[in-house]
Every structure is written in structure tokens, then in C-alpha cells.
Coordinates of N, CA and C in Angstrom, one line a residue:
M1 N 35.4 33.0 -7.5 CA 34.4 32.3 -7.9 C 33.6 31.5 -6.8
G2 N 32.5 30.8 -7.3 CA 31.9 30.1 -6.4 C 30.8 31.2 -5.8
R3 N 31.0 32.4 -6.3 CA 29.8 33.6 -5.9 C 28.9 33.5 -7.1
F4 N 27.2 33.7 -7.0 CA 26.3 34.1 -8.2 C 26.1 35.5 -8.1
G5 N 26.1 35.9 -8.9 CA 25.6 37.2 -9.6 C 24.1 37.4 -9.3
S6 N 23.7 38.6 -9.5 CA 22.2 38.7 -8.7 C 21.3 38.1 -9.9
T7 N 22.1 38.4 -11.3 CA 21.2 37.4 -12.2 C 20.7 36.5 -12.2
Q8 N 22.4 35.4 -11.7 CA 22.0 33.9 -11.5 C 21.1 33.8 -10.6
V9 N 21.4 34.3 -9.5 CA 20.5 33.9 -7.8 C 19.0 34.4 -8.4
A10 N 18.5 35.3 -9.3 CA 17.3 35.3 -9.8 C 16.7 34.3 -10.8
S11 N 17.6 34.0 -11.6 CA 17.6 32.9 -12.2 C 17.0 31.3 -11.8
L12 N 18.1 31.0 -10.7 CA 17.5 29.9 -9.8 C 16.7 30.2 -9.1
L13 N 16.3 31.4 -8.7 CA 15.3 31.6 -7.7 C 13.5 31.4 -8.9
I14 N 14.2 31.5 -9.6 CA 12.8 31.4 -11.2 C 12.4 29.8 -11.1
I15 N 13.4 29.2 -11.4 CA 13.7 27.9 -12.0 C 12.8 26.9 -10.9
A16 N 13.5 27.6 -9.5 CA 13.0 26.4 -8.2 C 11.6 27.0 -8.1
V17 N 11.0 27.7 -8.5 CA 10.0 28.6 -8.3 C 8.5 27.4 -9.2
T18 N 9.5 27.6 -10.1 CA 9.0 27.2 -11.5 C 8.7 25.6 -11.3
I19 N 9.9 24.5 -10.9 CA 9.8 23.1 -10.7 C 8.9 23.2 -9.3
F20 N 8.5 24.0 -8.2 CA 7.8 24.0 -7.0 C 6.9 24.2 -7.8
S21 N 6.1 25.0 -8.6 CA 4.9 25.2 -9.2 C 4.4 24.0 -9.9
T22 N 4.8 23.3 -10.8 CA 4.8 22.4 -11.9 C 4.7 21.1 -10.6
C23 N 5.7 20.8 -9.7 CA 5.0 19.7 -9.5 C 3.8 19.7 -8.4
T24 N 3.6 20.6 -7.7 CA 2.1 20.9 -6.9 C 0.9 21.1 -8.0
T25 N 1.1 22.0 -9.0 CA 0.1 21.6 -9.8 C -0.5 20.8 -11.0
A26 N 0.7 19.7 -11.1 CA 0.8 18.8 -12.1 C -0.3 18.0 -11.2
D27 N 0.4 17.3 -10.3 CA -0.7 16.2 -9.8 C -2.2 17.0 -9.0
G28 N -2.0 17.9 -8.5 CA -3.3 18.9 -8.4 C -4.4 18.2 -7.2
L29 N -3.8 17.3 -6.7 CA -4.7 16.3 -6.1 C -4.0 16.0 -4.4
Q30 N -5.1 16.2 -3.6 CA -4.0 15.4 -2.6 C -5.2 14.1 -1.5
C31 N -4.4 13.3 -1.1 CA -4.9 11.9 -0.8 C -5.9 12.4 0.7
P32 N -7.1 11.9 0.9 CA -7.9 12.7 2.5 C -6.9 12.4 3.8
P33 N -7.2 13.3 4.8 CA -6.4 13.3 5.9 C -6.1 11.6 6.4
G34 N -4.9 11.2 6.8 CA -4.8 10.2 7.3 C -4.2 9.3 6.5
Y35 N -4.3 9.2 4.9 CA -3.8 8.5 3.7 C -2.4 8.8 3.9
D36 N -1.3 8.5 4.1 CA -0.6 9.3 4.4 C 0.6 8.5 3.0
M37 N 0.4 7.4 2.2 CA 1.0 6.8 1.0 C 0.3 7.4 0.1
H38 N 1.2 7.4 -1.1 CA 0.4 7.8 -2.4 C 1.3 7.5 -3.3
Y39 N 0.6 6.8 -4.0 CA 1.0 5.9 -6.0 C 0.6 6.6 -6.6
K40 N 0.9 7.7 -7.5 CA 0.8 8.8 -8.2 C 0.4 8.4 -9.6
P41 N 0.7 7.3 -10.8 CA 0.5 6.9 -11.9 C -0.9 6.3 -11.6
G42 N -1.8 5.7 -10.4 CA -3.0 5.4 -10.6 C -3.6 6.5 -9.4
Q43 N -2.9 7.4 -8.9 CA -3.5 8.0 -8.0 C -4.3 7.3 -6.7
L44 N -3.6 6.4 -6.5 CA -3.8 5.6 -5.3 C -3.3 6.1 -4.0
C45 N -4.0 5.9 -2.9 CA -4.0 6.8 -1.5 C -3.9 5.6 -0.4
V46 N -2.9 5.3 0.4 CA -2.9 4.1 1.2 C -3.2 4.5 2.6
Y47 N -4.2 4.4 3.3 CA -4.1 4.4 4.6 C -3.4 3.3 5.5
L48 N -2.6 3.4 6.5 CA -2.2 2.3 7.5 C -2.6 3.0 8.7
S49 N -2.9 1.7 9.2 CA -4.1 1.8 10.5 C -3.3 1.9 11.6
S50 N -3.4 2.7 12.9 CA -2.9 2.8 14.1 C -3.6 1.6 15.1
D51 N -3.8 1.1 14.9 CA -5.5 -0.2 15.7 C -5.3 -1.3 14.8
T52 N -5.5 -2.4 15.2 CA -5.7 -3.8 14.5 C -7.2 -3.9 14.9
A53 N -7.5 -5.2 13.8 CA -8.8 -5.5 14.1 C -8.6 -7.4 13.1
T54 N -9.5 -7.6 13.1 CA -10.0 -9.1 12.3 C -10.0 -9.1 10.9
W55 N -9.8 -9.7 10.1 CA -9.8 -9.5 8.8 C -11.1 -8.7 8.2
G56 N -12.2 -9.6 8.8 CA -13.4 -9.2 8.2 C -13.8 -7.8 9.0
H57 N -13.2 -7.7 10.2 CA -13.7 -6.0 10.8 C -12.7 -4.8 10.3
A58 N -11.8 -5.3 9.3 CA -10.7 -4.2 8.8 C -11.4 -4.1 7.4
K59 N -11.9 -5.1 6.9 CA -12.8 -4.6 5.7 C -13.6 -3.7 5.9
A60 N -14.8 -3.9 7.0 CA -15.5 -3.2 7.2 C -15.3 -1.6 7.1
I61 N -14.1 -1.4 8.5 CA -13.5 -0.2 8.6 C -13.1 0.7 7.3
C62 N -12.6 -0.2 6.3 CA -12.2 0.2 5.3 C -13.2 0.6 4.3
E63 N -14.3 0.0 4.6 CA -15.7 0.3 3.6 C -16.2 1.4 4.0
N64 N -16.5 1.2 5.6 CA -16.7 2.6 6.4 C -16.6 4.0 6.0
R65 N -14.5 3.7 5.2 CA -14.0 4.9 5.2 C -14.1 5.5 3.5
G66 N -15.2 4.6 3.0 CA -15.4 4.6 1.4 C -14.1 4.0 0.9
A67 N -13.1 3.4 1.3 CA -12.4 2.7 0.4 C -12.5 1.0 0.5
R68 N -11.7 0.1 -0.1 CA -11.5 -1.3 0.3 C -10.1 -1.2 1.2
V69 N -10.0 -2.6 1.7 CA -8.8 -3.1 1.9 C -7.8 -3.3 1.1
L70 N -6.4 -2.7 1.1 CA -5.3 -3.3 0.6 C -5.3 -4.0 -0.9
I71 N -5.3 -3.8 -2.0 CA -5.1 -4.6 -3.2 C -4.2 -4.4 -3.9
L72 N -3.0 -5.0 -4.0 CA -2.0 -5.1 -5.0 C -2.1 -5.9 -6.0
D73 N -2.8 -5.2 -7.4 CA -3.2 -6.1 -8.3 C -2.1 -6.0 -9.5
T74 N -1.1 -5.2 -9.6 CA -0.1 -5.0 -10.6 C 1.4 -5.1 -10.0
L75 N 2.1 -5.2 -10.9 CA 3.9 -5.7 -10.4 C 4.4 -4.0 -9.9
E76 N 3.8 -3.1 -10.5 CA 4.2 -2.1 -10.0 C 4.0 -1.5 -9.1
V77 N 2.2 -1.8 -8.2 CA 2.3 -1.2 -7.2 C 2.8 -2.3 -5.9
I78 N 2.9 -3.6 -6.3 CA 3.8 -4.6 -5.4 C 4.8 -4.2 -4.7
R79 N 5.5 -3.4 -6.2 CA 7.3 -3.2 -5.8 C 6.8 -1.4 -4.9
W80 N 6.0 -0.9 -5.4 CA 6.0 0.2 -4.6 C 5.5 0.5 -3.4
F81 N 4.7 -0.9 -3.2 CA 4.3 -1.1 -1.6 C 5.4 -1.6 -1.1
S82 N 6.1 -2.1 -1.4 CA 7.1 -3.4 -0.8 C 8.1 -2.2 -0.1
T83 N 8.4 -1.2 -1.1 CA 9.5 -0.3 -0.9 C 9.0 0.8 0.0
Q84 N 7.7 1.0 0.1 CA 7.5 2.1 1.0 C 7.2 1.5 2.4
M85 N 7.1 -0.1 2.2 CA 7.2 -0.4 4.0 C 8.5 -0.6 4.1
S86 N 9.4 -1.0 3.5 CA 11.0 -1.4 3.7 C 11.2 0.2 4.3
L87 N 10.8 1.0 3.9 CA 11.5 3.2 4.1 C 10.2 3.1 5.3
K88 N 9.7 2.1 5.9 CA 8.8 2.5 7.3 C 9.7 0.8 8.4
M89 N 10.3 0.9 7.8 CA 10.6 -0.6 8.2 C 11.0 -0.2 9.8
E90 N 11.6 0.8 10.3 CA 11.8 0.9 12.1 C 10.5 0.9 12.5
T91 N 9.5 1.5 12.2 CA 8.3 1.7 12.8 C 7.5 0.3 12.4
W92 N 7.5 -0.4 11.5 CA 6.4 -1.7 11.4 C 7.0 -2.8 11.4
L93 N 8.9 -2.9 11.8 CA 9.1 -4.3 11.9 C 8.7 -5.3 12.7
D94 N 8.4 -6.4 12.2 CA 7.8 -7.6 12.7 C 6.3 -7.2 13.0
R95 N 5.4 -6.4 12.0 CA 4.1 -6.3 12.4 C 3.6 -6.9 11.0
S96 N 2.3 -7.5 11.3 CA 1.8 -7.6 9.9 C 0.4 -6.9 9.3
I97 N 0.0 -6.4 8.1 CA -1.0 -6.0 7.5 C -2.3 -6.3 6.9
W98 N -3.2 -6.5 7.4 CA -4.2 -6.9 6.0 C -3.7 -6.9 5.1
M99 N -4.3 -7.3 4.4 CA -4.8 -6.7 2.5 C -6.2 -7.6 2.0
G100 N -6.1 -7.2 1.2 CA -8.0 -7.5 0.8 C -7.8 -9.3 -0.1
G101 N -6.9 -9.6 -0.1 CA -6.8 -11.0 -0.6 C -7.6 -12.2 0.5
K102 N -8.1 -13.0 -0.1 CA -8.7 -14.3 0.7 C -8.5 -15.6 0.0
A103 N -8.5 -16.8 0.1 CA -8.8 -18.0 -0.5 C -10.1 -18.3 0.0
D104 N -10.4 -19.2 -1.3 CA -12.1 -19.2 -1.4 C -11.4 -20.9 -1.9
G105 N -11.9 -22.2 -1.5 CA -11.8 -23.0 -2.4 C -10.3 -23.7 -2.5
G106 N -9.0 -23.2 -1.6 CA -7.9 -23.1 -1.9 C -7.7 -22.3 -3.3
I107 N -8.5 -21.1 -3.7 CA -7.6 -20.4 -4.3 C -7.9 -19.2 -4.2
W108 N -6.6 -18.2 -3.9 CA -6.3 -17.2 -3.8 C -7.0 -15.9 -4.4
Q109 N -7.7 -15.0 -4.2 CA -8.3 -14.2 -5.1 C -8.3 -12.8 -4.5
W110 N -8.2 -11.5 -4.9 CA -8.5 -10.3 -4.6 C -10.3 -10.1 -4.1
N111 N -10.3 -10.1 -2.3 CA -11.7 -9.8 -2.0 C -12.6 -8.6 -2.9
G112 N -13.7 -9.4 -3.7 CA -14.3 -8.0 -4.5 C -13.9 -7.3 -5.6
Y113 N -13.0 -8.3 -5.9 CA -12.6 -7.6 -7.5 C -12.6 -8.5 -8.8
K114 N -13.4 -8.2 -9.3 CA -13.6 -9.4 -10.2 C -13.6 -9.0 -11.5
N115 N -12.4 -7.9 -12.0 CA -11.7 -7.9 -12.6 C -10.1 -8.1 -12.5
N116 N -9.9 -9.3 -12.3 CA -8.4 -9.5 -11.7 C -7.5 -9.4 -12.9
K117 N -6.7 -8.0 -12.9 CA -5.4 -8.0 -13.8 C -4.5 -8.7 -13.2
F118 N -3.6 -8.7 -12.1 CA -2.6 -9.7 -11.4 C -3.1 -10.1 -10.7
P119 N -3.5 -11.6 -10.4 CA -4.4 -12.6 -9.4 C -2.8 -12.8 -8.5
I120 N -3.6 -13.2 -7.6 CA -2.7 -13.5 -6.4 C -2.2 -15.1 -6.7
I121 N -0.9 -15.2 -7.0 CA -0.1 -16.5 -7.3 C 0.4 -16.8 -6.3
L122 N 1.0 -17.9 -6.0 CA 2.0 -18.5 -5.2 C 3.1 -17.8 -4.6
S123 N 3.6 -17.1 -6.0 CA 5.1 -17.2 -6.0 C 5.3 -15.7 -5.0
D124 N 3.8 -14.9 -5.1 CA 4.0 -13.2 -4.1 C 4.1 -13.7 -2.5
F125 N 4.4 -15.3 -2.5 CA 4.6 -15.2 -0.7 C 5.7 -15.8 -0.3
V126 N 5.9 -15.1 0.7 CA 7.0 -15.7 1.6 C 7.3 -16.9 1.6
S127 N 8.8 -17.4 1.5 CA 9.2 -18.8 1.3 C 8.4 -20.0 2.7
G128 N 7.5 -20.9 2.5 CA 7.1 -21.7 3.3 C 5.6 -21.1 3.1
K129 N 5.1 -20.3 2.7 CA 3.6 -19.8 2.7 C 3.0 -19.7 1.3
P130 N 1.2 -20.0 1.2 CA 0.5 -20.6 2.1 C 0.7 -21.7 3.0
D131 N 0.2 -21.7 4.2 CA 0.7 -22.9 4.9 C -0.9 -24.2 4.5
I132 N -0.2 -24.8 3.4 CA -1.6 -25.9 3.4 C -1.7 -26.5 4.4
V133 N -0.8 -27.1 5.2 CA -1.3 -27.9 6.4 C -2.3 -27.2 7.2
N134 N -2.6 -25.8 7.5 CA -3.7 -25.4 8.1 C -4.2 -24.4 7.2
P135 N -5.9 -25.4 7.0 CA -6.5 -24.5 6.5 C -7.4 -23.3 6.6
D136 N -7.4 -23.4 7.9 CA -7.4 -21.8 8.4 C -7.6 -20.5 8.3
K137 N -5.7 -20.9 7.8 CA -5.1 -19.5 7.2 C -5.3 -19.1 6.1
K138 N -6.9 -18.4 6.0 CA -6.9 -18.2 4.4 C -7.5 -16.5 4.3
C139 N -6.7 -15.5 5.1 CA -6.9 -14.0 4.8 C -5.3 -14.1 4.3
L140 N -5.2 -13.0 3.7 CA -4.0 -12.4 3.1 C -3.6 -11.4 4.1
A141 N -2.0 -11.4 4.3 CA -1.2 -10.3 5.3 C -0.3 -9.8 4.8
Y142 N 0.1 -8.7 4.8 CA 1.8 -8.3 4.3 C 2.7 -8.4 5.5
H143 N 3.8 -9.2 5.7 CA 4.4 -9.3 7.3 C 5.7 -8.3 6.9
V144 N 6.1 -7.1 8.0 CA 7.4 -6.6 7.6 C 8.2 -7.3 8.7
G145 N 9.2 -7.6 7.8 CA 10.5 -8.4 8.8 C 11.5 -8.4 8.1
K146 N 12.2 -9.3 8.2 CA 13.6 -9.1 7.7 C 13.0 -9.8 6.5
I147 N 12.6 -10.2 6.2 CA 12.2 -10.4 4.6 C 10.2 -10.0 4.3
N148 N 10.0 -9.2 3.8 CA 9.4 -8.4 3.3 C 8.0 -8.9 2.3
G149 N 7.0 -9.8 3.2 CA 6.2 -10.4 2.0 C 4.7 -10.7 2.4
W150 N 4.2 -11.7 1.3 CA 2.9 -12.1 1.7 C 2.9 -13.2 3.1
I151 N 1.7 -13.1 3.5 CA 1.4 -14.5 4.5 C 0.2 -14.8 4.4
D152 N -0.2 -16.1 5.1 CA -1.8 -16.2 4.9 C -1.8 -16.2 6.3
M153 N -2.7 -16.0 7.0 CA -2.9 -16.1 8.3 C -4.4 -16.0 8.9
D154 N -4.8 -16.7 10.2 CA -6.2 -17.0 10.3 C -7.1 -15.6 10.1
C155 N -8.0 -15.2 10.0 CA -8.9 -13.9 9.6 C -9.2 -13.7 10.5
S156 N -9.4 -14.5 11.8 CA -9.9 -14.0 13.1 C -8.8 -13.4 13.9
T157 N -7.6 -13.5 13.5 CA -6.2 -13.2 14.2 C -6.4 -11.6 13.9
K158 N -5.9 -10.2 15.1 CA -6.0 -8.9 14.8 C -4.1 -8.8 14.3
Y159 N -5.0 -8.1 13.5 CA -3.7 -7.2 12.6 C -4.0 -5.7 12.4
Y160 N -2.8 -5.0 12.0 CA -3.0 -3.8 11.4 C -3.7 -3.7 10.1
Y161 N -4.3 -2.8 9.4 CA -4.6 -2.9 8.3 C -4.3 -1.8 7.5
A162 N -4.6 -2.1 5.9 CA -4.0 -1.0 4.9 C -5.5 -0.7 4.4
C163 N -6.4 0.3 3.9 CA -7.3 0.9 3.3 C -6.7 1.7 1.9
Q164 N -7.4 1.2 1.2 CA -7.1 1.8 -0.2 C -8.3 2.7 -1.0
I165 N -7.8 4.1 -1.6 CA -8.8 5.1 -2.3 C -8.4 4.9 -3.2
Y166 N -8.8 5.3 -4.6 CA -8.4 5.9 -5.6 C -8.6 7.5 -6.0
I167 N -8.2 8.7 -6.3 CA -9.0 9.9 -6.5 C -8.5 9.8 -7.9
N168 N -9.4 10.7 -8.0 CA -9.6 10.7 -9.8 C -8.2 11.7 -10.2
P169 N -7.7 11.7 -11.2 CA -6.6 12.6 -11.7 C -7.8 13.9 -12.7

């Protein structure tokens, strides 16, 4: 026992090849170079920068890449991104990443996103945020730390940034 016959090995090999082929061809799409995070249901690709920029400069950089600053507009995408950042905790600990949200007149919204399916709500922020005492903190960032989550920051602060694009299925 414990040994496979040649027929069993061949069957397992065929199953493995079929599974591998199905996974590759079912997706059939790849994110552009540098976009190392991929959320399949929406074919969302995310690029995490290795440099820092102000919020406005990060927005311009993303737009020059044909992308936009990261928008987490559904509960599924929020959970997925949070899980991804937890997996990258060792590398990203105590770093903040610009996202595509901004406060305008005290109302938080996704910048340039007209169809808010999932608006920015205060409960999405970490405890004590947004900072209502400091009105200069008008840009949204994601902080990776003991508690991962959204924070409000001064837009002129330099942080890492995340760009997103959608690829057509």
C-alpha cells in the first residue's frame, strides 16, 4: 500500500494538468507589470508604490499609468484589500498608503467617482478617526499597523500610494 500503479499516476497527472490549465485559461488575463495584487471578481489590479508622494502627486502618478488612486467601494473589495495587507504586514508595518478618498466640505467621498456604490462612511475609519479637530486632514490613507484601517491625513504629507486598474474579462 502507499504505492501508485502507472494507471493511477497517469490519472493524477491528467487531473493536475487539467486543473492547472483550467486555472490559467479561465482567468486568461494578467495584470500589467508591477501590479502585484489581483482581485478576480472585478478583475481589479493593484499597484503598491515603492516610493512616496503627496496625495495630489500620487493621483497624478496613477493617472499617468492609466489608473486611479485605489478606491475600495464594496465590502468585498475592502475585505480583500485588508486581507492582502495583513499578508504583507512584515513589509508594510507602520506604513500608510494613499487611497482615492477625500473630504470635501466635511463629506468623505471617492475622488472623481460619480456612482458611489459604497460611500466612505465614518465607521470604516480606525478608532479616533477622522480627526474632526484638524480640518487639514482631508485625504484618505490606509494604515498598516497593529490595527489596519483607514485614516485621514494632511494631503501634503508623503506616503506610499496604491493605483488600481480594471482589466476586461
